[in-house]
Amino acid sequence: MRRIDSPQALEQFRAEILSKRDPRQSLITICGGTGCHASGCHQVVEAFKKVLQDHAKNNGISLRVTGCHGFCERGPLVVVHPQKVLYQRVKPEDASAIVQETVLKGKVIDSLLYEHPTTGEKIVSEEDVPFYKKQMRIIFGNNGSIDPTRIEDYLAVGGYQALPKALFSMKPEQIIAEVKKANLRGRGGGGFPAGVKWEQCRNAPGDIRYVICNADEGDPGAYMDRSLLEGNPHSVLEGMIIGAFAIGSHEGYVYVRNEYPLAVMNVGIAIQQAQELGLLGKNILGSGFDFEVKVSRGGGAFVCGESTALMASIEGQVGEPRAKHIHTVISGLYDRPTNLNNVETWANVPLIINKGADWYSQIGTEGSKGTKIFSLVGKVNNTGLVEVPMGITLREIVYDIGGGIPGGKKFKAVQTGGPSGGCIPESQIDLPVDFDRLTEVGSMMGSGGMIVMDESTCMVDVAKYFMNFLKDESCGKCTSCREGTKRMHEILTEITEGRGTTDHLELLEELGWTTMEASLCALGGTAPNPALSTIRYFREEYQEHILHKKCPAKVCRALLTYRILSDVCTLCGRCAKACPVEAISGKAKTKKEKGLPFKIDETKCIKCGMCFESCKFEAVQVE
Amino acid sequence: MTAPEVDSIIERYGGRESAILAILQDIQTKEKYLPKEALEHLGARLNIPLNRIYRIATFYRALSLTPRGRHEVCVCVGTACHVRGAQRVMDQMNLELGIHPGETTKDKNFTLETVNCLGVCAAGPVVAIDGEYFGKMSSVKVPGVLKKFRSDKKEKVDEKD
Amino acid sequence: MVRFIMDGQPVEAPEGANLLEVALDAGIEIPHLCYNESVKPYGACRLCLVEVVRRGRSRLTAACTHPALEGVEVLTKTDKVLRARRMMIELILAMCPDDQVIQDMAKEMGVQEVRFKKGDKDCILCGLCARVCDEVVGAHAITFYSRGDRREMGAPFVSEAQNCIACGACVVVCPVNVIGMEEKGDERTIVRWKRTLKMKKCKICGNHFAPWFQLEKFKEKAKLPKDFFDTCTTCRS
């Protein structure tokens, strides 16, 4: 690739790329996101490659492995262009048929189409699938069209148009003003107005400034940043370059968590290609602006998502947060003014510059503009990544996009904001999703994890789970967080194991208050949220555990008893075989023998549930 | 790991002291753990006191001071997998392997770890063994999944090495 | 100099001073464990909590790590502050139930009972020992290791502290006296770090005055002549 040294040359290059691409030509895109990897997309890709080896020369069919499409539940996903036919749950064996029938003959293969869960209707086009219909994929949408390892693809969909506009037609102050006008709020969880942050950083005393992209995404159940970084790294880089120009920074870092090797790789490739083209490095596009980006890997510590801990980690220290009485925009990385933003926040910037703040602020609510990408997971039919305008209700997300609860079970709560957030019960399901509304009900937007829970989820267990996570991930420096999370976890364990007392709820609330007030950083400061919000909305469930030693959701094992229903049991013996502690007596029925009834010895039973899982006749009862 | 090998990793990062975490991760990738001698040499070359290196090595979960097993079994305990029953999968792993998360089996074949979200929530509960993902796991599926990696299949493992 | 209000009284402090030292200088008692003038404030124990009102918002924060800022209002004894401090000492006492110093502090702060399962630690994880060793002495012998509730203080690889020069600074600075130093014959031991070093004998008075290892390190660092420490400091003066 040759180096591009002016905006005009960039447009020329873009035109060259587009001229070689005929939108009428057949193109097969396969989702290469990590979710689909787990479903075996790699084999599907290989199968297509093999089939196309014979056809490519004659028919000019191209194959493209793209970023995450978002509909992870139905992966591997294949879209055939130009018809835009969406095939889901594609197997390697289907490759040949797809090429023969759909690509060459234009026929649709019914069995691979998405089927509407209630009407049974087969849906052909990606955009008609209910999962996608209510979404507004202005940030995430390009994932499906580009190969993240080819910068030409990003250019072909209009990428790197905002950058020359910012560098040549706008002054840094104007860029900041535009971002402020758009009211872009941090998508990492803080919700702080990005434009204000940029301005504070720009105005801070000092010659050297840094910009950082926080890709530590530690909230369990949230993987939006990962898919964005893996699937469209240039959108993030472009945002960073524009931001750096506006702030007056020449050095940037992308801090990616260790558990995302594909993201680390794809960002690295993107940086390299951008550098080769002259979109990064010295004298970008001939503007005189220099900017370099380095990738910094995390080491497996959730606390490093906190800005001061992240900066300490980049400096080569342990990820221990420090007090932020003097903000990081004044004194951050290496004690210099530093602007840190989340992956998704950066990815919004090119859009705002391209289309303008007026356009952008038409989307969303009064206080929360634009869209938000959520990872909709848990007890929901359509698990995946969804991008929706702020202000859409939880009900619409869970039911219209998510397709409701599997097995027709009853909705119980949605957990948002990860370990710093809270559970939102059914009574609030018509809540419009935006920063302030979520905080009002005791949760928070967080980074975008949205975990759906149903009647078979125990809320006390959920609180215990989060507290265990936070206790493990706490850096351990301050008494209030280290001991607070430890003791809250201890109490929650007592409750789930049948040793809860009437004082426990009050003690949890007091510990929660102290941990929030006295802790040094936001990890400790928000750690009690899951416990406190579940106590707020599901107090009766706690009482059941404490007073009656029962778990209504049948999750807390110490409070369960397993029994075999003799009138349903077919004497097949599977349960006894599966039992790891030989607690089930009885003899299987064979052709020769009548068999003996199966019974669980409660004194030996460890409540592992293997018998329940292995029984094919629902003869094992749990209560 | 030999001193020159450590040196070449240090060179990869331009000898920057701030790159200590990345350097340790690269040593870990090669050796499957952080040998004490490598850390001592690293400290001497980068002029970092050993106590700071030790602190970093014990703070970050990605780093290990004890040798890891041949196969790394990662059970995802992210929230989405948790509500779908990951705890039972973990309990079954404990039973089958006889070890707890963070530990390695006596025959050094398996190391059991937890991971907080692999980003494969649609297929939860998820277990990843040596980077291979096993989705929609349940406690009954555990023995079958582990069988592939048991040391009875030693011949196949040696072939790969 | 910055001017602000503390407990209703106007105070003046140099820029860069922290609220705890300002309070202590003004004779205001604020309990603290991990603060020591000889090292940088750390903010770990959370006992020195105070309420700081800044730009109309009040926040609970550790006084030792909060800088003196123009125009703020600091409250050191509100109900909120006392309630939070009590929980902190209760948690530390639950962690280290047999520490006399902690027991006394708890009693003084009005904590009658510990509502949590009692632990069996003695170290309160304030970090003063390591901070002094790193910042003042420069021996870098010990460190915090592990994370979260597994956090501990010790020598690398939990073995003998090989960089320790047995100067005793950590012993002196530990607020709960759990490190310990013993001298027997010509040996000095820093008990907690399992470090025993042979002492050098003064040519003149015959006293064992400092460990060989320590003196060698000093000579190396300060580029002193080989026989510099053959005489102890008392005899030299």
Coordinates of C-alpha atoms in Angstrom, one line a residue, chain A residues 34-35 38 72-73 220-221 223 226 257-259 297-301 303-304 313-320 334 377-380 383 451 453 457 461 465-466 469 473 475 557 560 562 580 606-610 613-614, chain B residues 13 16-23 25-26 29 52 55-56 59-63 77-80 82-85 87-88 91-92 95-96 114-123 126 133-136 138-140 143:
Chain A
T34 CA -15.7 -15.1 18.6
G35 CA -19.3 -16.3 19.4
A38 CA -17.3 -21.3 19.3
C72 CA -24.9 -14.9 18.3
E73 CA -27.7 -17.3 19.3
P220 CA -19.0 -10.7 33.0
G221 CA -21.7 -11.2 30.3
Y223 CA -18.9 -8.4 25.1
R226 CA -14.9 -7.0 22.1
R257 CA -8.0 -7.2 28.3
N258 CA -5.9 -10.3 28.2
E259 CA -8.8 -12.6 27.6
R297 CA -2.6 -5.9 27.1
G298 CA -4.3 -6.4 30.5
G299 CA -3.2 -9.1 32.8
G300 CA -6.5 -10.6 33.9
A301 CA -7.7 -8.1 36.5
V303 CA -10.1 -3.7 38.6
C304 CA -7.9 -2.5 35.7
S313 CA -1.0 -1.0 34.7
I314 CA 0.2 0.7 31.5
E315 CA 3.0 2.3 33.6
G316 CA 4.1 -1.2 34.6
Q317 CA 2.6 -1.3 38.1
V318 CA -0.1 -3.4 39.7
G319 CA -3.6 -2.2 39.0
E320 CA -4.2 -0.4 42.3
Y334 CA 2.7 9.4 34.0
V377 CA -27.8 -12.7 27.4
G378 CA -29.0 -15.1 30.0
K379 CA -32.5 -16.5 30.0
V380 CA -33.5 -15.0 26.7
T383 CA -28.9 -14.0 22.8
I451 CA -28.7 -10.3 31.8
M453 CA -33.4 -13.7 34.6
T457 CA -33.0 -17.7 39.0
D461 CA -27.7 -16.5 44.6
Y465 CA -22.4 -14.6 42.8
F466 CA -21.6 -10.9 42.2
F469 CA -16.7 -11.9 41.9
E473 CA -11.3 -8.9 41.9
C475 CA -7.3 -5.1 44.5
R557 CA -28.4 -26.5 46.9
L560 CA -33.0 -28.6 48.3
Y562 CA -34.0 -34.6 45.7
P580 CA -21.0 -39.6 42.0
I606 CA -24.6 -34.0 47.8
K607 CA -27.3 -32.2 45.8
C608 CA -25.2 -32.1 42.6
G609 CA -28.3 -32.6 40.5
M610 CA -26.7 -35.3 38.2
E613 CA -30.1 -34.0 34.7
S614 CA -29.7 -37.6 33.5
Chain B
Y13 CA 9.5 -4.2 23.9
R16 CA 11.0 -0.5 28.4
E17 CA 10.4 -1.0 32.1
S18 CA 6.7 -0.1 31.7
A19 CA 6.3 -3.2 29.4
I20 CA 6.9 -5.5 32.4
L21 CA 3.4 -7.0 32.2
A22 CA 3.7 -7.8 28.5
I23 CA 7.2 -9.3 29.1
Q25 CA 3.0 -12.6 29.7
D26 CA 5.4 -13.6 26.9
T29 CA 3.2 -18.1 27.1
R52 CA 8.0 -5.4 42.5
R55 CA 4.0 -8.3 43.3
I56 CA 3.0 -8.0 39.7
F59 CA -1.5 -9.6 41.2
Y60 CA -2.5 -10.5 37.7
R61 CA -4.5 -13.6 37.1
A62 CA -2.9 -14.3 33.7
L63 CA 0.4 -15.0 35.4
V77 CA -18.4 -18.2 35.3
G78 CA -19.7 -15.1 33.7
T79 CA -23.1 -13.9 34.7
A80 CA -24.9 -15.2 31.7
H82 CA -24.0 -18.5 35.8
V83 CA -27.7 -18.1 35.4
R84 CA -27.7 -20.9 32.9
G85 CA -26.1 -23.2 35.5
Q87 CA -21.9 -23.6 38.9
R88 CA -23.1 -27.2 38.5
D91 CA -18.9 -28.6 40.7
Q92 CA -18.8 -31.6 38.3
L95 CA -15.4 -34.0 41.2
E96 CA -14.0 -35.4 38.0
T114 CA -12.4 -20.0 36.0
V115 CA -12.8 -17.1 33.6
N116 CA -15.2 -14.2 33.9
C117 CA -16.8 -14.2 30.5
L118 CA -15.4 -15.5 27.3
G119 CA -17.9 -13.5 25.3
V120 CA -19.7 -16.6 24.0
C121 CA -22.8 -16.0 26.1
A122 CA -25.1 -17.4 23.4
A123 CA -23.7 -20.9 23.9
V126 CA -19.3 -22.6 28.2
Y133 CA -14.9 -24.1 23.1
F134 CA -17.6 -26.5 24.4
G135 CA -21.0 -24.8 24.5
K136 CA -24.3 -25.6 26.1
S138 CA -24.2 -29.4 31.6
S139 CA -22.9 -31.5 34.5
V140 CA -23.7 -34.8 32.6
P143 CA -17.0 -36.6 31.7

